[in-house]
Amino acid sequence: MSDQESKVKPEQAIIRDGAENIKGIFSTQTVAKVGTGTTQRKTIQKTYWNVEEVDENTISVQPLNRNYVPSGPSRQLERDEFLTKFNPEPEFYVSTVYPAIKEMDGAIVRGEKHRERGAAYSAEFEYQQAMAIDEENVRANFGLGLTYLDRGDQVKANDIFERLVGLEAAFEVEHKHLFNDFGINMRKNKMYDQALQYYLRAAELVKNDEHLLHNIARCYFEKGNVEECKAYLLKSLEVNPDLEASKQFWAYLQAQGHVKNGEGPEVSIESKSRKPSQDEANAEKSKKAGSVPLSINLD
């Protein structure tokens, strides 16, 4: 189900005031003058909005785009102002908005299925179909960006990154797994600067997320900035001292001589809480052979 479809369903397409909340598609009208002198005339312009009541005195309104799906930032109005300026449009929702949302949602689902089975070009086509309806749709943007990263197409992936980093909706809790996957895949494609900018943007909007802080630490490490890496890794462990990935990362930094005596927690590369990964097994073999492990799986 798309972001928009989850917010507006056919049975919710009318205003319900009083005991029930206001929710659905509404319109506003503005009068504009066209022409000059004797040829001047007035025209009425109608704008459609996706509306949801936040509390007893606050209404959230989001505009519909030219394809009649909710898109772009929402703003909040006082209830009295809303009731004065906005008119319900239940028939317009059923005839126009819902079909457009359903078409977009179908394209996204097909794109996700294609990407899961490795059909990158088919996935790209479906995601682009969805974005032709709403270019700011979060799921479609993430899906297309991940598809480009799967193909190793950094130029196109960077275009998607530029769009996503400006969308606050991309970093909402409901999209957490998507923005984490996207950042990790950028880093694995050696797009370190973009991944770091992306994660730091997420950190402005998502507070105290240990996985996000861990991923920022990884980006700094890949860029060779060990001090910032340690700082964010310690923040991750402060939020969740039991996060296995961060414990393993800190142990690795200790083994590499990057941690001073008494700095941070004392942890071991070996963990009794899970089976060692292949990278960790190889690192242990290197350790027993008297060499310093070169890498460890820290994702």
GROMACS .gro file of C-alpha atoms in nm:
model
  299
    1MET     CA    1   0.000   0.000   0.000
    2SER     CA    2   0.135   0.343  -0.090
    3ASP     CA    3   0.197   0.623   0.159
    4GLN     CA    4  -0.102   0.813   0.023
    5GLU     CA    5  -0.339   0.518  -0.003
    6SER     CA    6  -0.284   0.433   0.362
    7LYS     CA    7  -0.405   0.782   0.452
    8VAL     CA    8  -0.715   0.808   0.234
    9LYS     CA    9  -0.950   0.520   0.160
   10PRO     CA   10  -1.289   0.526  -0.017
   11GLU     CA   11  -1.486   0.493   0.302
   12GLN     CA   12  -1.294   0.788   0.451
   13ALA     CA   13  -1.363   1.027   0.166
   14ILE     CA   14  -1.623   1.246   0.339
   15ILE     CA   15  -1.612   1.505   0.613
   16ARG     CA   16  -1.711   1.371   0.951
   17ASP     CA   17  -1.740   1.654   1.198
   18GLY     CA   18  -1.835   1.649   1.565
   19ALA     CA   19  -1.772   1.316   1.735
   20GLU     CA   20  -1.558   1.180   1.449
   21ASN     CA   21  -1.247   1.320   1.286
   22ILE     CA   22  -1.226   1.522   0.966
   23LYS     CA   23  -1.051   1.323   0.695
   24GLY     CA   24  -1.064   1.302   0.315
   25ILE     CA   25  -1.030   1.512   0.000
   26PHE     CA   26  -1.131   1.880   0.014
   27SER     CA   27  -1.102   2.179  -0.216
   28THR     CA   28  -1.042   2.552  -0.195
   29GLN     CA   29  -1.123   2.816  -0.454
   30THR     CA   30  -0.943   3.134  -0.550
   31VAL     CA   31  -1.050   3.404  -0.794
   32ALA     CA   32  -0.790   3.531  -1.041
   33LYS     CA   33  -0.809   3.812  -1.296
   34VAL     CA   34  -0.701   3.733  -1.652
   35GLY     CA   35  -0.629   3.994  -1.920
   36THR     CA   36  -0.639   4.374  -1.903
   37GLY     CA   37  -0.883   4.658  -1.972
   38THR     CA   38  -1.205   4.563  -2.144
   39THR     CA   39  -1.085   4.205  -2.201
   40GLN     CA   40  -1.020   4.143  -1.835
   41ARG     CA   41  -1.219   3.859  -1.684
   42LYS     CA   42  -1.230   3.659  -1.364
   43THR     CA   43  -1.156   3.289  -1.342
   44ILE     CA   44  -1.208   3.052  -1.051
   45GLN     CA   45  -0.919   2.823  -0.969
   46LYS     CA   46  -0.984   2.513  -0.760
   47THR     CA   47  -0.714   2.342  -0.555
   48TYR     CA   48  -0.757   1.994  -0.407
   49TRP     CA   49  -0.618   1.883  -0.072
   50ASN     CA   50  -0.575   1.564   0.128
   51VAL     CA   51  -0.697   1.648   0.479
   52GLU     CA   52  -0.663   1.485   0.819
   53GLU     CA   53  -0.753   1.613   1.164
   54VAL     CA   54  -0.456   1.614   1.400
   55ASP     CA   55  -0.635   1.719   1.718
   56GLU     CA   56  -0.952   1.902   1.814
   57ASN     CA   57  -0.816   2.237   1.694
   58THR     CA   58  -0.560   2.142   1.425
   59ILE     CA   59  -0.612   2.018   1.070
   60SER     CA   60  -0.328   1.892   0.847
   61VAL     CA   61  -0.365   1.970   0.474
   62GLN     CA   62  -0.149   1.833   0.190
   63PRO     CA   63  -0.197   1.942  -0.173
   64LEU     CA   64  -0.273   1.704  -0.455
   65ASN     CA   65  -0.032   1.724  -0.747
   66ARG     CA   66  -0.128   1.760  -1.114
   67ASN     CA   67  -0.195   1.384  -1.126
   68TYR     CA   68  -0.431   1.414  -0.828
   69VAL     CA   69  -0.233   1.223  -0.565
   70PRO     CA   70  -0.127   1.373  -0.230
   71SER     CA   71   0.228   1.501  -0.269
   72GLY     CA   72   0.467   1.748  -0.109
   73PRO     CA   73   0.481   1.893   0.242
   74SER     CA   74   0.176   1.923   0.464
   75ARG     CA   75   0.083   2.232   0.663
   76GLN     CA   76  -0.141   2.277   0.962
   77LEU     CA   77  -0.441   2.505   0.999
   78GLU     CA   78  -0.663   2.596   1.289
   79ARG     CA   79  -0.998   2.419   1.275
   80ASP     CA   80  -1.205   2.737   1.238
   81GLU     CA   81  -0.998   2.861   0.944
   82PHE     CA   82  -1.022   2.521   0.778
   83LEU     CA   83  -1.402   2.500   0.811
   84THR     CA   84  -1.433   2.847   0.660
   85LYS     CA   85  -1.218   2.787   0.350
   86PHE     CA   86  -1.235   2.416   0.264
   87ASN     CA   87  -1.517   2.216   0.101
   88PRO     CA   88  -1.549   1.834   0.100
   89GLU     CA   89  -1.505   1.652  -0.233
   90PRO     CA   90  -1.605   1.287  -0.171
   91GLU     CA   91  -1.709   1.217  -0.531
   92PHE     CA   92  -1.381   1.356  -0.667
   93TYR     CA   93  -1.187   1.120  -0.442
   94VAL     CA   94  -1.375   0.813  -0.560
   95SER     CA   95  -1.369   0.906  -0.931
   96THR     CA   96  -1.017   1.053  -0.963
   97VAL     CA   97  -0.787   1.039  -0.660
   98TYR     CA   98  -0.830   0.677  -0.554
   99PRO     CA   99  -0.772   0.534  -0.908
  100ALA     CA  100  -0.451   0.740  -0.944
  101ILE     CA  101  -0.322   0.621  -0.606
  102LYS     CA  102  -0.410   0.261  -0.692
  103GLU     CA  103  -0.223   0.283  -1.024
  104MET     CA  104   0.086   0.428  -0.856
  105ASP     CA  105   0.076   0.174  -0.575
  106GLY     CA  106   0.051  -0.113  -0.823
  107ALA     CA  107   0.359   0.007  -1.009
  108ILE     CA  108   0.558   0.030  -0.685
  109VAL     CA  109   0.460  -0.323  -0.577
  110ARG     CA  110   0.556  -0.462  -0.919
  111GLY     CA  111   0.887  -0.274  -0.902
  112GLU     CA  112   0.964  -0.420  -0.560
  113LYS     CA  113   0.891  -0.771  -0.683
  114HIS     CA  114   1.113  -0.724  -0.989
  115ARG     CA  115   1.397  -0.592  -0.775
  116GLU     CA  116   1.369  -0.881  -0.529
  117ARG     CA  117   1.424  -1.131  -0.812
  118GLY     CA  118   1.707  -0.929  -0.966
  119ALA     CA  119   1.519  -0.796  -1.271
  120ALA     CA  120   1.672  -0.449  -1.245
  121TYR     CA  121   1.550  -0.304  -1.574
  122SER     CA  122   1.192  -0.419  -1.520
  123ALA     CA  123   1.207  -0.273  -1.167
  124GLU     CA  124   1.339   0.056  -1.305
  125PHE     CA  125   1.049   0.076  -1.552
  126GLU     CA  126   0.785   0.022  -1.282
  127TYR     CA  127   0.939   0.268  -1.037
  128GLN     CA  128   0.958   0.531  -1.310
  129GLN     CA  129   0.590   0.469  -1.389
  130ALA     CA  130   0.508   0.538  -1.025
  131MET     CA  131   0.723   0.851  -1.018
  132ALA     CA  132   0.552   0.980  -1.330
  133ILE     CA  133   0.244   1.003  -1.108
  134ASP     CA  134   0.426   1.138  -0.801
  135GLU     CA  135   0.795   1.218  -0.838
  136GLU     CA  136   0.825   1.267  -0.460
  137ASN     CA  137   0.683   0.927  -0.364
  138VAL     CA  138   0.923   0.794  -0.102
  139ARG     CA  139   0.891   0.422  -0.175
  140ALA     CA  140   0.935   0.474  -0.549
  141ASN     CA  141   1.242   0.695  -0.502
  142PHE     CA  142   1.408   0.454  -0.264
  143GLY     CA  143   1.324   0.158  -0.486
  144LEU     CA  144   1.465   0.327  -0.796
  145GLY     CA  145   1.777   0.438  -0.610
  146LEU     CA  146   1.838   0.087  -0.475
  147THR     CA  147   1.787  -0.053  -0.825
  148TYR     CA  148   2.055   0.178  -0.963
  149LEU     CA  149   2.290   0.084  -0.679
  150ASP     CA  150   2.226  -0.285  -0.747
  151ARG     CA  151   2.339  -0.220  -1.105
  152GLY     CA  152   2.638  -0.015  -0.993
  153ASP     CA  153   2.506   0.292  -1.176
  154GLN     CA  154   2.641   0.560  -0.944
  155VAL     CA  155   2.552   0.854  -1.169
  156LYS     CA  156   2.180   0.776  -1.169
  157ALA     CA  157   2.190   0.669  -0.804
  158ASN     CA  158   2.339   1.009  -0.718
  159ASP     CA  159   2.045   1.183  -0.887
  160ILE     CA  160   1.807   0.991  -0.662
  161PHE     CA  161   2.024   1.070  -0.360
  162GLU     CA  162   2.002   1.442  -0.436
  163ARG     CA  163   1.622   1.418  -0.439
  164LEU     CA  164   1.590   1.199  -0.129
  165VAL     CA  165   1.821   1.406   0.089
  166GLY     CA  166   1.581   1.698   0.045
  167LEU     CA  167   1.268   1.501   0.134
  168GLU     CA  168   1.193   1.503   0.506
  169ALA     CA  169   0.930   1.233   0.451
  170ALA     CA  170   1.209   0.997   0.342
  171PHE     CA  171   1.337   0.984   0.699
  172GLU     CA  172   1.009   0.915   0.877
  173VAL     CA  173   0.993   0.607   1.099
  174GLU     CA  174   0.774   0.416   0.853
  175HIS     CA  175   1.055   0.433   0.595
  176LYS     CA  176   1.338   0.348   0.836
  177HIS     CA  177   1.432   0.018   0.672
  178LEU     CA  178   1.439   0.185   0.330
  179PHE     CA  179   1.668   0.475   0.423
  180ASN     CA  180   1.899   0.236   0.610
  181ASP     CA  181   1.924   0.004   0.309
  182PHE     CA  182   1.985   0.296   0.075
  183GLY     CA  183   2.266   0.441   0.287
  184ILE     CA  184   2.435   0.105   0.334
  185ASN     CA  185   2.422   0.036  -0.040
  186MET     CA  186   2.570   0.379  -0.118
  187ARG     CA  187   2.857   0.304   0.116
  188LYS     CA  188   2.912  -0.039  -0.038
  189ASN     CA  189   2.926   0.133  -0.378
  190LYS     CA  190   3.202   0.353  -0.233
  191MET     CA  191   2.981   0.664  -0.245
  192TYR     CA  192   3.118   0.763   0.095
  193ASP     CA  193   3.062   1.138   0.077
  194GLN     CA  194   2.701   1.095  -0.035
  195ALA     CA  195   2.631   0.825   0.222
  196LEU     CA  196   2.771   1.042   0.500
  197GLN     CA  197   2.575   1.350   0.393
  198TYR     CA  198   2.264   1.135   0.370
  199TYR     CA  199   2.309   0.980   0.715
  200LEU     CA  200   2.389   1.312   0.881
  201ARG     CA  201   2.071   1.454   0.729
  202ALA     CA  202   1.881   1.157   0.874
  203ALA     CA  203   2.041   1.217   1.214
  204GLU     CA  204   1.895   1.570   1.218
  205LEU     CA  205   1.546   1.421   1.189
  206VAL     CA  206   1.580   1.086   1.368
  207LYS     CA  207   1.716   1.116   1.720
  208ASN     CA  208   1.898   0.846   1.918
  209ASP     CA  209   1.889   0.569   1.658
  210GLU     CA  210   2.179   0.337   1.737
  211HIS     CA  211   2.184   0.177   1.391
  212LEU     CA  212   2.198   0.516   1.222
  213LEU     CA  213   2.483   0.627   1.449
  214HIS     CA  214   2.665   0.300   1.374
  215ASN     CA  215   2.632   0.360   1.000
  216ILE     CA  216   2.767   0.715   1.035
  217ALA     CA  217   3.068   0.567   1.217
  218ARG     CA  218   3.119   0.323   0.928
  219CYS     CA  219   3.116   0.607   0.675
  220TYR     CA  220   3.376   0.805   0.870
  221PHE     CA  221   3.593   0.494   0.898
  222GLU     CA  222   3.578   0.433   0.523
  223LYS     CA  223   3.681   0.796   0.469
  224GLY     CA  224   3.977   0.750   0.703
  225ASN     CA  225   3.845   0.974   0.983
  226VAL     CA  226   3.895   0.742   1.279
  227GLU     CA  227   3.827   1.005   1.548
  228GLU     CA  228   3.480   1.090   1.415
  229CYS     CA  229   3.423   0.720   1.361
  230LYS     CA  230   3.493   0.650   1.729
  231ALA     CA  231   3.278   0.943   1.842
  232TYR     CA  232   2.970   0.816   1.659
  233LEU     CA  233   3.038   0.456   1.752
  234LEU     CA  234   3.044   0.554   2.119
  235LYS     CA  235   2.715   0.740   2.069
  236SER     CA  236   2.568   0.422   1.922
  237LEU     CA  237   2.685   0.218   2.220
  238GLU     CA  238   2.557   0.484   2.460
  239VAL     CA  239   2.209   0.448   2.310
  240ASN     CA  240   2.229   0.068   2.303
  241PRO     CA  241   2.527  -0.090   2.485
  242ASP     CA  242   2.420  -0.434   2.357
  243LEU     CA  243   2.418  -0.353   1.984
  244GLU     CA  244   2.629  -0.639   1.849
  245ALA     CA  245   2.748  -0.463   1.532
  246SER     CA  246   2.881  -0.164   1.727
  247LYS     CA  247   3.045  -0.387   1.988
  248GLN     CA  248   3.220  -0.580   1.713
  249PHE     CA  249   3.328  -0.258   1.544
  250TRP     CA  250   3.470  -0.117   1.868
  251ALA     CA  251   3.656  -0.443   1.934
  252TYR     CA  252   3.801  -0.423   1.583
  253LEU     CA  253   3.923  -0.067   1.645
  254GLN     CA  254   4.082  -0.186   1.969
  255ALA     CA  255   4.259  -0.469   1.786
  256GLN     CA  256   4.388  -0.220   1.528
  257GLY     CA  257   4.534   0.006   1.798
  258HIS     CA  258   4.293   0.295   1.736
  259VAL     CA  259   4.156   0.297   2.093
  260LYS     CA  260   4.351   0.448   2.382
  261ASN     CA  261   4.374   0.279   2.721
  262GLY     CA  262   4.061   0.351   2.920
  263GLU     CA  263   3.876   0.490   2.617
  264GLY     CA  264   3.528   0.348   2.574
  265PRO     CA  265   3.407   0.002   2.670
  266GLU     CA  266   3.627  -0.306   2.680
  267VAL     CA  267   3.480  -0.563   2.439
  268SER     CA  268   3.612  -0.868   2.259
  269ILE     CA  269   3.598  -0.943   1.889
  270GLU     CA  270   3.463  -1.285   1.979
  271SER     CA  271   3.095  -1.286   2.071
  272LYS     CA  272   2.909  -1.562   2.251
  273SER     CA  273   2.571  -1.421   2.153
  274ARG     CA  274   2.582  -1.532   1.788
  275LYS     CA  275   2.768  -1.752   1.543
  276PRO     CA  276   3.075  -1.575   1.401
  277SER     CA  277   3.046  -1.454   1.041
  278GLN     CA  278   3.284  -1.583   0.774
  279ASP     CA  279   3.482  -1.256   0.788
  280GLU     CA  280   3.516  -1.288   1.163
  281ALA     CA  281   3.624  -1.653   1.131
  282ASN     CA  282   3.890  -1.549   0.881
  283ALA     CA  283   4.001  -1.268   1.110
  284GLU     CA  284   4.037  -1.513   1.399
  285LYS     CA  285   4.250  -1.743   1.184
  286SER     CA  286   4.474  -1.448   1.096
  287LYS     CA  287   4.499  -1.355   1.462
  288LYS     CA  288   4.607  -1.707   1.559
  289ALA     CA  289   4.860  -1.704   1.276
  290GLY     CA  290   5.017  -1.393   1.427
  291SER     CA  291   4.889  -1.135   1.178
  292VAL     CA  292   4.653  -0.843   1.230
  293PRO     CA  293   4.304  -0.897   1.079
  294LEU     CA  294   4.247  -0.670   0.781
  295SER     CA  295   3.869  -0.666   0.787
  296ILE     CA  296   3.567  -0.776   0.980
  297ASN     CA  297   3.198  -0.779   0.892
  298LEU     CA  298   3.056  -0.482   1.079
  299ASP     CA  299   2.721  -0.428   0.907
   0.00000   0.00000   0.00000
